[in-house]
mmCIF file of C-alpha atoms and ligand atoms in Angstrom:
data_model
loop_
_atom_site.group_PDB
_atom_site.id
_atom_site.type_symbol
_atom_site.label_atom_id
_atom_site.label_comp_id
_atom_site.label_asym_id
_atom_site.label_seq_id
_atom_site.Cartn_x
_atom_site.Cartn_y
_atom_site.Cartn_z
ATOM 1 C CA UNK X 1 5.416 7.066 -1.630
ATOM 2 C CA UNK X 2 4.228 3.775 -0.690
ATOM 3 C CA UNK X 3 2.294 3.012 2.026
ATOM 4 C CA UNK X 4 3.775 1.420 5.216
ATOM 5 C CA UNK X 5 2.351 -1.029 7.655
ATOM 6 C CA UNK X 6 2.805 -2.481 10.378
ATOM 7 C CA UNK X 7 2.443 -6.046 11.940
ATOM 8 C CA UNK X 8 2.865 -6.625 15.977
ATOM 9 C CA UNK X 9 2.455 -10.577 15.491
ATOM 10 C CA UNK X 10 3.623 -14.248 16.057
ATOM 11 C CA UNK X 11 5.898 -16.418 13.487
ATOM 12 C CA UNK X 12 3.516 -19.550 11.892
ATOM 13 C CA UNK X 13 6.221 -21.745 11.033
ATOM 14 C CA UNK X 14 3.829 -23.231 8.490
ATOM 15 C CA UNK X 15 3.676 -20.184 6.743
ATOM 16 C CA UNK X 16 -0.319 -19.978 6.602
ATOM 17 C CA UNK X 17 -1.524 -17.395 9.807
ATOM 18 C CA UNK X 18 0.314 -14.761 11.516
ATOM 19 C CA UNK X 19 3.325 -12.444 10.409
ATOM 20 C CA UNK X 20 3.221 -14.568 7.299
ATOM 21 C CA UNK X 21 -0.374 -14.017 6.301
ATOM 22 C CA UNK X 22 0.155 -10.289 7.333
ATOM 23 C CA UNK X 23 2.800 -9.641 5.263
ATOM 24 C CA UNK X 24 1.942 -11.496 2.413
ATOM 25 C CA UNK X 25 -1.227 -9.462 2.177
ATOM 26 C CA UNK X 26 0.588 -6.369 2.337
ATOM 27 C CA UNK X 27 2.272 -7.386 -0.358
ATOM 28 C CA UNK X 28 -1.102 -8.101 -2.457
ATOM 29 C CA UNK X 29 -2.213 -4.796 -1.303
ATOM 30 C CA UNK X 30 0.859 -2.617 -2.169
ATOM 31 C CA UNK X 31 1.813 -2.006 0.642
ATOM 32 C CA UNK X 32 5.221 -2.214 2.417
ATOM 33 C CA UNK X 33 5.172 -4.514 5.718
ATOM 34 C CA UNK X 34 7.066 -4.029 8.324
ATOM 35 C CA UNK X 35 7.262 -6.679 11.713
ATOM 36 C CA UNK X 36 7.502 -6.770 15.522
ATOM 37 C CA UNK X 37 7.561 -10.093 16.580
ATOM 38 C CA UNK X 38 6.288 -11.136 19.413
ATOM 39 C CA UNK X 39 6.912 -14.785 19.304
ATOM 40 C CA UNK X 40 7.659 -17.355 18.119
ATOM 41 C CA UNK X 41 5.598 -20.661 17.194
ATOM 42 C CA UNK X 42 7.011 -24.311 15.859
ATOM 43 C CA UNK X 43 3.676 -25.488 14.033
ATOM 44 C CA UNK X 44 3.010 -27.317 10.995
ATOM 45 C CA UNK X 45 -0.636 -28.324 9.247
ATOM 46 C CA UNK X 46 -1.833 -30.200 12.460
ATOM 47 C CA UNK X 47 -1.029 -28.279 15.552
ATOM 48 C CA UNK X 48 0.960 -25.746 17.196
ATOM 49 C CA UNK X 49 3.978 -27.576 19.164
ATOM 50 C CA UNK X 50 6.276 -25.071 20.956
ATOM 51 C CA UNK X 51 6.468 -21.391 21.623
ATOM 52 C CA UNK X 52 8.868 -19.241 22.367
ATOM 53 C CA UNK X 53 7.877 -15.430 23.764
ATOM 54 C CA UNK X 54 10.026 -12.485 22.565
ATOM 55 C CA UNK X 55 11.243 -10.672 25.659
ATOM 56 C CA UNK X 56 8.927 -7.760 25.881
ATOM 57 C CA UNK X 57 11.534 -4.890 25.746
ATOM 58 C CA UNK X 58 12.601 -5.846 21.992
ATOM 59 C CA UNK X 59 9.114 -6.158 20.879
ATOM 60 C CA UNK X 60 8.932 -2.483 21.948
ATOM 61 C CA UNK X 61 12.176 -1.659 20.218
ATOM 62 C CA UNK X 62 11.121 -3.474 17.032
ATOM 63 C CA UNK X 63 7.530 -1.116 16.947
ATOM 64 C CA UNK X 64 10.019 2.440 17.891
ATOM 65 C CA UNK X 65 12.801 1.557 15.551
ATOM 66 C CA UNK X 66 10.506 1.235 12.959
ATOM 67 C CA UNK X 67 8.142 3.833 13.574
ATOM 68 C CA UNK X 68 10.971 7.163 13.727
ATOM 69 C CA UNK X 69 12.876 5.843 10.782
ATOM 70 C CA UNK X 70 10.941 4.150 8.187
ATOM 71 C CA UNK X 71 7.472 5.198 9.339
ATOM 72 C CA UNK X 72 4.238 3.824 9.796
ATOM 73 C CA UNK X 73 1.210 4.680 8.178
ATOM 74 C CA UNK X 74 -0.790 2.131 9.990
ATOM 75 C CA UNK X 75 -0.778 -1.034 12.617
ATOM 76 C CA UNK X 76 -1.914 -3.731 13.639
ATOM 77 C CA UNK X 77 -2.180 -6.698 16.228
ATOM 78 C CA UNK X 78 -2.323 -10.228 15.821
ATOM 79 C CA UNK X 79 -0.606 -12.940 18.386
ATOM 80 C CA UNK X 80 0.613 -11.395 21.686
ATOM 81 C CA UNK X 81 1.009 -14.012 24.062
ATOM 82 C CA UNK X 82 1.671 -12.240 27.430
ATOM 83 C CA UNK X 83 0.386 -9.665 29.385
ATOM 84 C CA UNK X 84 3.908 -7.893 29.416
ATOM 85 C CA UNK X 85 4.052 -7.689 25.810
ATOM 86 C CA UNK X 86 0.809 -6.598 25.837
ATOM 87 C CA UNK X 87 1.849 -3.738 28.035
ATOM 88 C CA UNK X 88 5.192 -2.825 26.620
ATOM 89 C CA UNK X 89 3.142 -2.625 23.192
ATOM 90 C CA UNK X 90 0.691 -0.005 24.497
ATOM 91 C CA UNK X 91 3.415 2.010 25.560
ATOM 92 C CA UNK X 92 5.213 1.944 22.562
ATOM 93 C CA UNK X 93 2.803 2.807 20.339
ATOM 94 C CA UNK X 94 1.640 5.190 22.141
ATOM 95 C CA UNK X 95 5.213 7.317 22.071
ATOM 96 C CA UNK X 96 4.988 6.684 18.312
ATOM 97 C CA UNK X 97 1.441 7.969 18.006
ATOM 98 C CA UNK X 98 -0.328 4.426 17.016
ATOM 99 C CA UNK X 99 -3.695 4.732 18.175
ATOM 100 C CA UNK X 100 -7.109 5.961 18.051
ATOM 101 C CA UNK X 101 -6.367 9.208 19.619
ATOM 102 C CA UNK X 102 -2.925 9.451 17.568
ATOM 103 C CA UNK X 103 -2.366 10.137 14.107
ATOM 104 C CA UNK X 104 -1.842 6.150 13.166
ATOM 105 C CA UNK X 105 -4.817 4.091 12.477
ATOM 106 C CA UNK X 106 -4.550 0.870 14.963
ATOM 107 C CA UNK X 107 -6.535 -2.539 14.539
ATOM 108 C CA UNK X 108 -6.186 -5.183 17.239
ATOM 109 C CA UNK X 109 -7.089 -8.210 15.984
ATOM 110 C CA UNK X 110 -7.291 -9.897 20.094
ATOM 111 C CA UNK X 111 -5.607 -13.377 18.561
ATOM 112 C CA UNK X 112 -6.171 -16.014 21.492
ATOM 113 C CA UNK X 113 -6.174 -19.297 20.046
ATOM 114 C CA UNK X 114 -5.402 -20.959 16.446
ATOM 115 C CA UNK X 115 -7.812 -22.336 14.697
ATOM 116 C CA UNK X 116 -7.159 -26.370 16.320
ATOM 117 C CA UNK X 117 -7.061 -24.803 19.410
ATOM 118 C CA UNK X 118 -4.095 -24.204 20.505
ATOM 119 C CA UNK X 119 -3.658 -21.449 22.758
ATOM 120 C CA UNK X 120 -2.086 -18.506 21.576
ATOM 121 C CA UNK X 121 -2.495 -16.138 24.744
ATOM 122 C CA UNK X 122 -1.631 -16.830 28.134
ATOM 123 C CA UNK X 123 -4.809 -17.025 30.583
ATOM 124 C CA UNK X 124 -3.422 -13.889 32.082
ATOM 125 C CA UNK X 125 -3.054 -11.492 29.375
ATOM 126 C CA UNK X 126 -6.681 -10.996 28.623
ATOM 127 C CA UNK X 127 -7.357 -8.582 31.233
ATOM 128 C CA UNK X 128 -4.112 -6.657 29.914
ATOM 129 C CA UNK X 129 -5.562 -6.464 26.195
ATOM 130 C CA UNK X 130 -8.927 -5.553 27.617
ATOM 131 C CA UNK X 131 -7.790 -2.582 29.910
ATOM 132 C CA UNK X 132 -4.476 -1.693 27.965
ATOM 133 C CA UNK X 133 -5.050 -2.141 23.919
ATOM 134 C CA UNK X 134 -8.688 -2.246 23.603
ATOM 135 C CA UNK X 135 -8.861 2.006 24.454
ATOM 136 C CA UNK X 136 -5.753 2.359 22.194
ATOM 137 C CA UNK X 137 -7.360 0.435 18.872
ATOM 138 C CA UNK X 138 -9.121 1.747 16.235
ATOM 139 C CA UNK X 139 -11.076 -0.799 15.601
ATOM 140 C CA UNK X 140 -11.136 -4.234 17.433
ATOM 141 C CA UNK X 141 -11.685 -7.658 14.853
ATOM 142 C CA UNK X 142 -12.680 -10.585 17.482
ATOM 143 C CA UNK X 143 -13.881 -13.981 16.006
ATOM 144 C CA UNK X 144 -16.682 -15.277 18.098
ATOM 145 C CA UNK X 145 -14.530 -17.416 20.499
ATOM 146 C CA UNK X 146 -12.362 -14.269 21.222
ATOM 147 C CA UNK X 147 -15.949 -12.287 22.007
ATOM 148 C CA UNK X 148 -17.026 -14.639 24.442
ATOM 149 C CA UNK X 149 -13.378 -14.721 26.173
ATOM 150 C CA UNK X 150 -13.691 -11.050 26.718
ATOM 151 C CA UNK X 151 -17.021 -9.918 26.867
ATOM 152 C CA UNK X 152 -18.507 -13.000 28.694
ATOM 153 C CA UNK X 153 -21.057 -13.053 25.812
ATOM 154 C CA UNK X 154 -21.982 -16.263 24.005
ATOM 155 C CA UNK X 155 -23.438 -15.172 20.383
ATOM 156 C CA UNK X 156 -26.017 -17.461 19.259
ATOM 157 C CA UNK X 157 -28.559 -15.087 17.042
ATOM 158 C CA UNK X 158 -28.092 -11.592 15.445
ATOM 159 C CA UNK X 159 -28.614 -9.757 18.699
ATOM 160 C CA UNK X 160 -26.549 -11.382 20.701
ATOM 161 C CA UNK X 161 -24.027 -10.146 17.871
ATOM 162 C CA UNK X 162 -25.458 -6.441 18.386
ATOM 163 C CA UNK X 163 -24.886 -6.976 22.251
ATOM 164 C CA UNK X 164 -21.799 -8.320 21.503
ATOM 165 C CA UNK X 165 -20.615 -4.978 19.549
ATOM 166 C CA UNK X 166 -22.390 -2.718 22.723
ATOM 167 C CA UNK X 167 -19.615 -4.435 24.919
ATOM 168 C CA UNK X 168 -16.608 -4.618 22.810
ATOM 169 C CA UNK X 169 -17.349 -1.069 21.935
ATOM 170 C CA UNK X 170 -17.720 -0.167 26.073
ATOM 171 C CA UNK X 171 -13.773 -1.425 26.471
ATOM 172 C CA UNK X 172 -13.116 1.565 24.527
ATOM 173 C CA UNK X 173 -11.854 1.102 20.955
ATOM 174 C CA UNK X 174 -13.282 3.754 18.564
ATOM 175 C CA UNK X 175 -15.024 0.205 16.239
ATOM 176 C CA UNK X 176 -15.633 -3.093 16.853
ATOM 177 C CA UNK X 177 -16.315 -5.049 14.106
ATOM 178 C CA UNK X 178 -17.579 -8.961 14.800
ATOM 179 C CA UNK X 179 -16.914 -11.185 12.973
ATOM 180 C CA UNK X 180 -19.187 -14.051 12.161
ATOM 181 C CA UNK X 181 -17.642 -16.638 10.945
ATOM 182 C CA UNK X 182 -18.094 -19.056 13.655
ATOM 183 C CA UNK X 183 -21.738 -19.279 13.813
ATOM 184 C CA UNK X 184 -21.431 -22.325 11.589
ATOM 185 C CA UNK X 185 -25.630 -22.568 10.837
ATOM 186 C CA UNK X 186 -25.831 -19.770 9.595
ATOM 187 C CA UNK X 187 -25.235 -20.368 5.255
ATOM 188 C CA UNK X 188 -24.377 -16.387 4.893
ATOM 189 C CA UNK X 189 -21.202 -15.204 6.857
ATOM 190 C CA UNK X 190 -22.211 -11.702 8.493
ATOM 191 C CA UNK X 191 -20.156 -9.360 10.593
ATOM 192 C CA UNK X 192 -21.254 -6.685 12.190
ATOM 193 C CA UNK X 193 -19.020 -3.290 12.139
ATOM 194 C CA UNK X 194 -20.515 -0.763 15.049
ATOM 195 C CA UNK X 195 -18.822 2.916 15.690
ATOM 196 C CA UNK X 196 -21.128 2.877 19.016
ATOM 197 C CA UNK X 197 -23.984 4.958 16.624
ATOM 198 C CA UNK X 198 -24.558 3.277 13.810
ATOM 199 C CA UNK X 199 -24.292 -1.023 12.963
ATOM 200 C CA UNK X 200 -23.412 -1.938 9.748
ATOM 201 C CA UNK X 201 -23.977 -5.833 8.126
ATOM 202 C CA UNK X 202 -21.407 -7.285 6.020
ATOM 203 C CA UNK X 203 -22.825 -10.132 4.441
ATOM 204 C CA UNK X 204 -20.928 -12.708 2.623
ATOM 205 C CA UNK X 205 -21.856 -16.287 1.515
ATOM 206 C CA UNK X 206 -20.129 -18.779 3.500
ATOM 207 C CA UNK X 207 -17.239 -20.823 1.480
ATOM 208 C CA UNK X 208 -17.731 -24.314 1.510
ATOM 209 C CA UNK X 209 -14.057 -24.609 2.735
ATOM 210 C CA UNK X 210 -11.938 -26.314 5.687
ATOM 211 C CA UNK X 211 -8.903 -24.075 5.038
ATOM 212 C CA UNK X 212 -9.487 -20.969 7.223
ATOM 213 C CA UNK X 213 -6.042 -20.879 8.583
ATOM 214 C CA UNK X 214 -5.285 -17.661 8.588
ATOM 215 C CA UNK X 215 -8.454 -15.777 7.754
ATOM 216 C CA UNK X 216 -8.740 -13.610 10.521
ATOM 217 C CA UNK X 217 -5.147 -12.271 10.419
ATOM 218 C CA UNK X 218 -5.590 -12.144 6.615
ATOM 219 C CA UNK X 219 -8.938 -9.870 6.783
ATOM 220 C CA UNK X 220 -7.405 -7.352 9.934
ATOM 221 C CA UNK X 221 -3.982 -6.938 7.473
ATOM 222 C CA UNK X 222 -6.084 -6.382 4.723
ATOM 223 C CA UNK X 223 -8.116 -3.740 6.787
ATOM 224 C CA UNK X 224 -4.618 -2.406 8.215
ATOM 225 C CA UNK X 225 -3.454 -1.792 4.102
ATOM 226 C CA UNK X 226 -6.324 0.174 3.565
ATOM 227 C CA UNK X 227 -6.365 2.479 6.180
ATOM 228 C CA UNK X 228 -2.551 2.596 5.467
ATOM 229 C CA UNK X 229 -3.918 4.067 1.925
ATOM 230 C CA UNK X 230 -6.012 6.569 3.144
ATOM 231 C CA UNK X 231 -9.506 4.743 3.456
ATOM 232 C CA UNK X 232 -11.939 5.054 6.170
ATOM 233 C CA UNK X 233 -12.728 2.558 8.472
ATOM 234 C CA UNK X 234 -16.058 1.625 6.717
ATOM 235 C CA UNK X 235 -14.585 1.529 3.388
ATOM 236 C CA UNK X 236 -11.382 -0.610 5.021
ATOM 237 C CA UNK X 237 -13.712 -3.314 6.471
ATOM 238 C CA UNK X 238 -15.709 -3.421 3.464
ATOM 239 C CA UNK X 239 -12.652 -4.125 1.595
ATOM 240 C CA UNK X 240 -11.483 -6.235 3.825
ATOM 241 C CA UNK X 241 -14.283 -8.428 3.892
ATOM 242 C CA UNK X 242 -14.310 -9.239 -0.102
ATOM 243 C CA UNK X 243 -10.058 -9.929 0.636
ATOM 244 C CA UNK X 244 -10.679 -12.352 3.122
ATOM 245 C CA UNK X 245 -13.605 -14.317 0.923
ATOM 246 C CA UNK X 246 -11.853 -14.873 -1.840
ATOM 247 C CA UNK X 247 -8.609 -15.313 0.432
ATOM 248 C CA UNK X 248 -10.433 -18.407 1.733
ATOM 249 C CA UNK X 249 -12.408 -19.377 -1.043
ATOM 250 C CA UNK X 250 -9.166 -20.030 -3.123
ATOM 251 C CA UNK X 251 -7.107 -21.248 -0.696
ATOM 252 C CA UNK X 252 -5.166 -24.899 -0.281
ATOM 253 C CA UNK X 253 -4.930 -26.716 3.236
ATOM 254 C CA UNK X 254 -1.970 -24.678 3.722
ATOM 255 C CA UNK X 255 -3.599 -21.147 5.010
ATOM 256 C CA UNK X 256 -5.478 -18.372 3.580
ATOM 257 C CA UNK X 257 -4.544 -17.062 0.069
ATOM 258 C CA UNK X 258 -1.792 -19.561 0.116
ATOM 259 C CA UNK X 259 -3.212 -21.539 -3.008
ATOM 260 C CA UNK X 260 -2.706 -22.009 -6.830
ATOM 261 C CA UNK X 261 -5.473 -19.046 -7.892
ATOM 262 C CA UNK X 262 -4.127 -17.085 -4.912
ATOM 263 C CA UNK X 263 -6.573 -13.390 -4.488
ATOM 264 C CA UNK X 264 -3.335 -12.097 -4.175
ATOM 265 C CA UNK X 265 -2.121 -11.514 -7.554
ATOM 266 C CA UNK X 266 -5.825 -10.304 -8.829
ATOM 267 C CA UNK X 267 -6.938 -8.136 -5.625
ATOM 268 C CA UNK X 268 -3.705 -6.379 -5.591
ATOM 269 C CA UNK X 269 -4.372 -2.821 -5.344
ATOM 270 C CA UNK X 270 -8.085 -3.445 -6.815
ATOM 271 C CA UNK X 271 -11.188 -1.445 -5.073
ATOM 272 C CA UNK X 272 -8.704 -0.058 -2.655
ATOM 273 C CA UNK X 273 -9.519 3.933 -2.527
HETATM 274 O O1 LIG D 301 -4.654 -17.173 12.988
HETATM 275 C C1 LIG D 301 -4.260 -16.859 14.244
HETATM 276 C C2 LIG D 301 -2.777 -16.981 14.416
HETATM 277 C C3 LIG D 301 -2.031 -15.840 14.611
HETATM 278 N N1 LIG D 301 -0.700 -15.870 14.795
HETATM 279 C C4 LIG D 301 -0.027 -17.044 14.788
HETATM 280 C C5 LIG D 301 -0.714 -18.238 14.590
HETATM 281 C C6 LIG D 301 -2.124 -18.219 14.395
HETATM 282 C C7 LIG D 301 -2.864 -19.442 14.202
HETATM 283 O O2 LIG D 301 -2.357 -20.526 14.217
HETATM 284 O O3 LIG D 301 -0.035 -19.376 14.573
HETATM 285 C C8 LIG D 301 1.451 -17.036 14.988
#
C-alpha cells in the first residue's frame, strides 16, 4: 500500500513554501499527502500580505479525521501560527498516536518566519511549541533563526551548533537536527543531526542560489516521506538532505523544486530504503 503522510501547515498562496512544497514533495517521493491547515497566507514573490488563522478546533478535526480513516504513516509540522493551534495539535496527535512515544514518526519543523521576514508565528506561541510539541516530535528541523528564538543561542562556529543541538535536544524531542544553512560564510552547508549520544555532520556544498523559498519545508517533508517508508531517522535526514540540494539547486525564483529540471521527477522514489 502506499505510504501516507501527513502535513499540519500554512497555505503559500504563491505556491513555493508550505502545504504546497509539502505536498508536492510527497508526490516526488511516492507518497500520498494528506493536509491540516492551519492557516491561511495571501503572499506572492515579495512578501507575505495577510493571514488568516484556522480556528484551532478544525485543525484538530482535520489531523483525527484523517488519522482513523485514511491513516497516517507519518507527520509533520510546518506553519502554526498560534499558541492554541499549537495546543489543540498536541492533543490531537497524541489521541491518534503521532509522536515520539507513539507508533507515528513526528517531525516539527518550528516554522516562525518566511524567508523576507515575515512573521509566521505569533510572539506568544513559542513557549507553547517549546513546552507542548517539542517532547511530542521525533525529530525537531530549526533553521538558525528559529534556534536562536528558542534556545537563546546565537550560532556563529561549529560548537555553538553542537550547543545548539545539547539544548534543542533538552526540550525533549527524541533528534534535533540543525540546520545550517544560514551561516552564510561558511562555502559548505552543514547540519548537524544529534540523538543526545551521538552528532552526525551532513555536509553539502552551498548552492550559489537566491531561491530558497521553501527549502526548509521541502527538506522536513522529504524527511517525513521517508520515515513514512520505513527508514530510520539517520537514513531519513540523510535523504533528506541530498532532496533539499538539488531541490534548491534547480529551482526558479518561484520556491524550491518549483523549476524547469525540477528534482522531483528524477528523485522520485530514488535512494529511498
Ligand atoms: O518556508 C516557511 C513557510 C512555511 N509555511 C508557509 C509559508 C512559509 C514561508 O513563506 O508561507 C505558509
Amino acid at each position: 500500500m502506499i505510504p501516507r503522510a501527513l502535513t499540519i501547515a500554512g497555505s503559500d498562496s504563491g505556491g513555493g513554501a508550505g502545504l504546497q512544497a509539502d505536498l508536492r514533495t510527497f508526490f516526488a517521493c511516492g507518497v500520498h499527502g494528506m493536509t491540516a491547515v492551519t492557516a491561511v497566507t495571501v503572499q506572492n514573490s515579495l512578501r507575505v500580505s495577510g493571514v488568516v488563522e484556522i480556528p484551532a478546533d478544525v485543525v484538530a478535526a482535520q489531523i483525527e479525521t484523517v488519522a482513523t480513516d485514511i491513516g497516517v504513516n507519518a507527520a509533520k509540522t510546518g506553519m502554526l501560527a498560534t499558541a492554541e493551534i499549537i495546543s489543540a495539535v498536541a492533543k490531537a496527535c497524541d489521541r491518534v498516536h503521532i509522536g515520539r512515544d507513539g507508533q507515528i514518526p513526528f517531525v516539527v519543523d518550528p516554522v516562525a518566519a518566511s524567508m523576507h521576514g515575515d512573521q509566521l508565528l505569533r510572539d506568544d506561541a513559542l513557549d507553547a511549541l517549546r513546552d507542548e510539541l517539542f517532547p511530542r516530535a521525533t525529530l525537531v528541523t530549526p533553521n538558525l533563526d528559529e534556534v536562536r528564538l528558542l534556545t537563546g543561542i546565537d550560532v556563529r562556529t561549529p560548537d555553538d551548533q553542537r550547543a545548539a543541538a545539547v539544548a534543542l535536544i533538552g526540550l525533549g524531542p527524541k533528534w534535533a537536527l540543525v540546520k545550517g544553512g544560514h551561516m552564510r560564510d561558511d562555502p559548505q552547508c552543514v547540519d548537524l543531526l544529534y540523538d543526545g549520544a551521538e552528532f552526525t555532520e551532513l555536509p553539502a556544498p552551498r548552492e550559489d542560489t537566491r531561491h530558497t523559498h521553501g527549502g526548509g519545508d521541502t527538506m522536513a517533508s522529504a524527511i517525513t516521506s521517508a520515515l513514512a517508508r520505513g527508514t530510520d531517522v539517520a537514513q531519513a535526514v540523510r535523504f533528506g538532505k541530498r532532496f533539499v540540494t538539488r531541490s534548491v539547486r534547480d529551482a526558479y525564483p518561484l520556491g524550491s523544486g518549483v523549476g524547469p529540471v525540477s528534482p522531483f521527477w528524477r528523485l522520485a522514489g530514488e535512494d529511498i530504503a
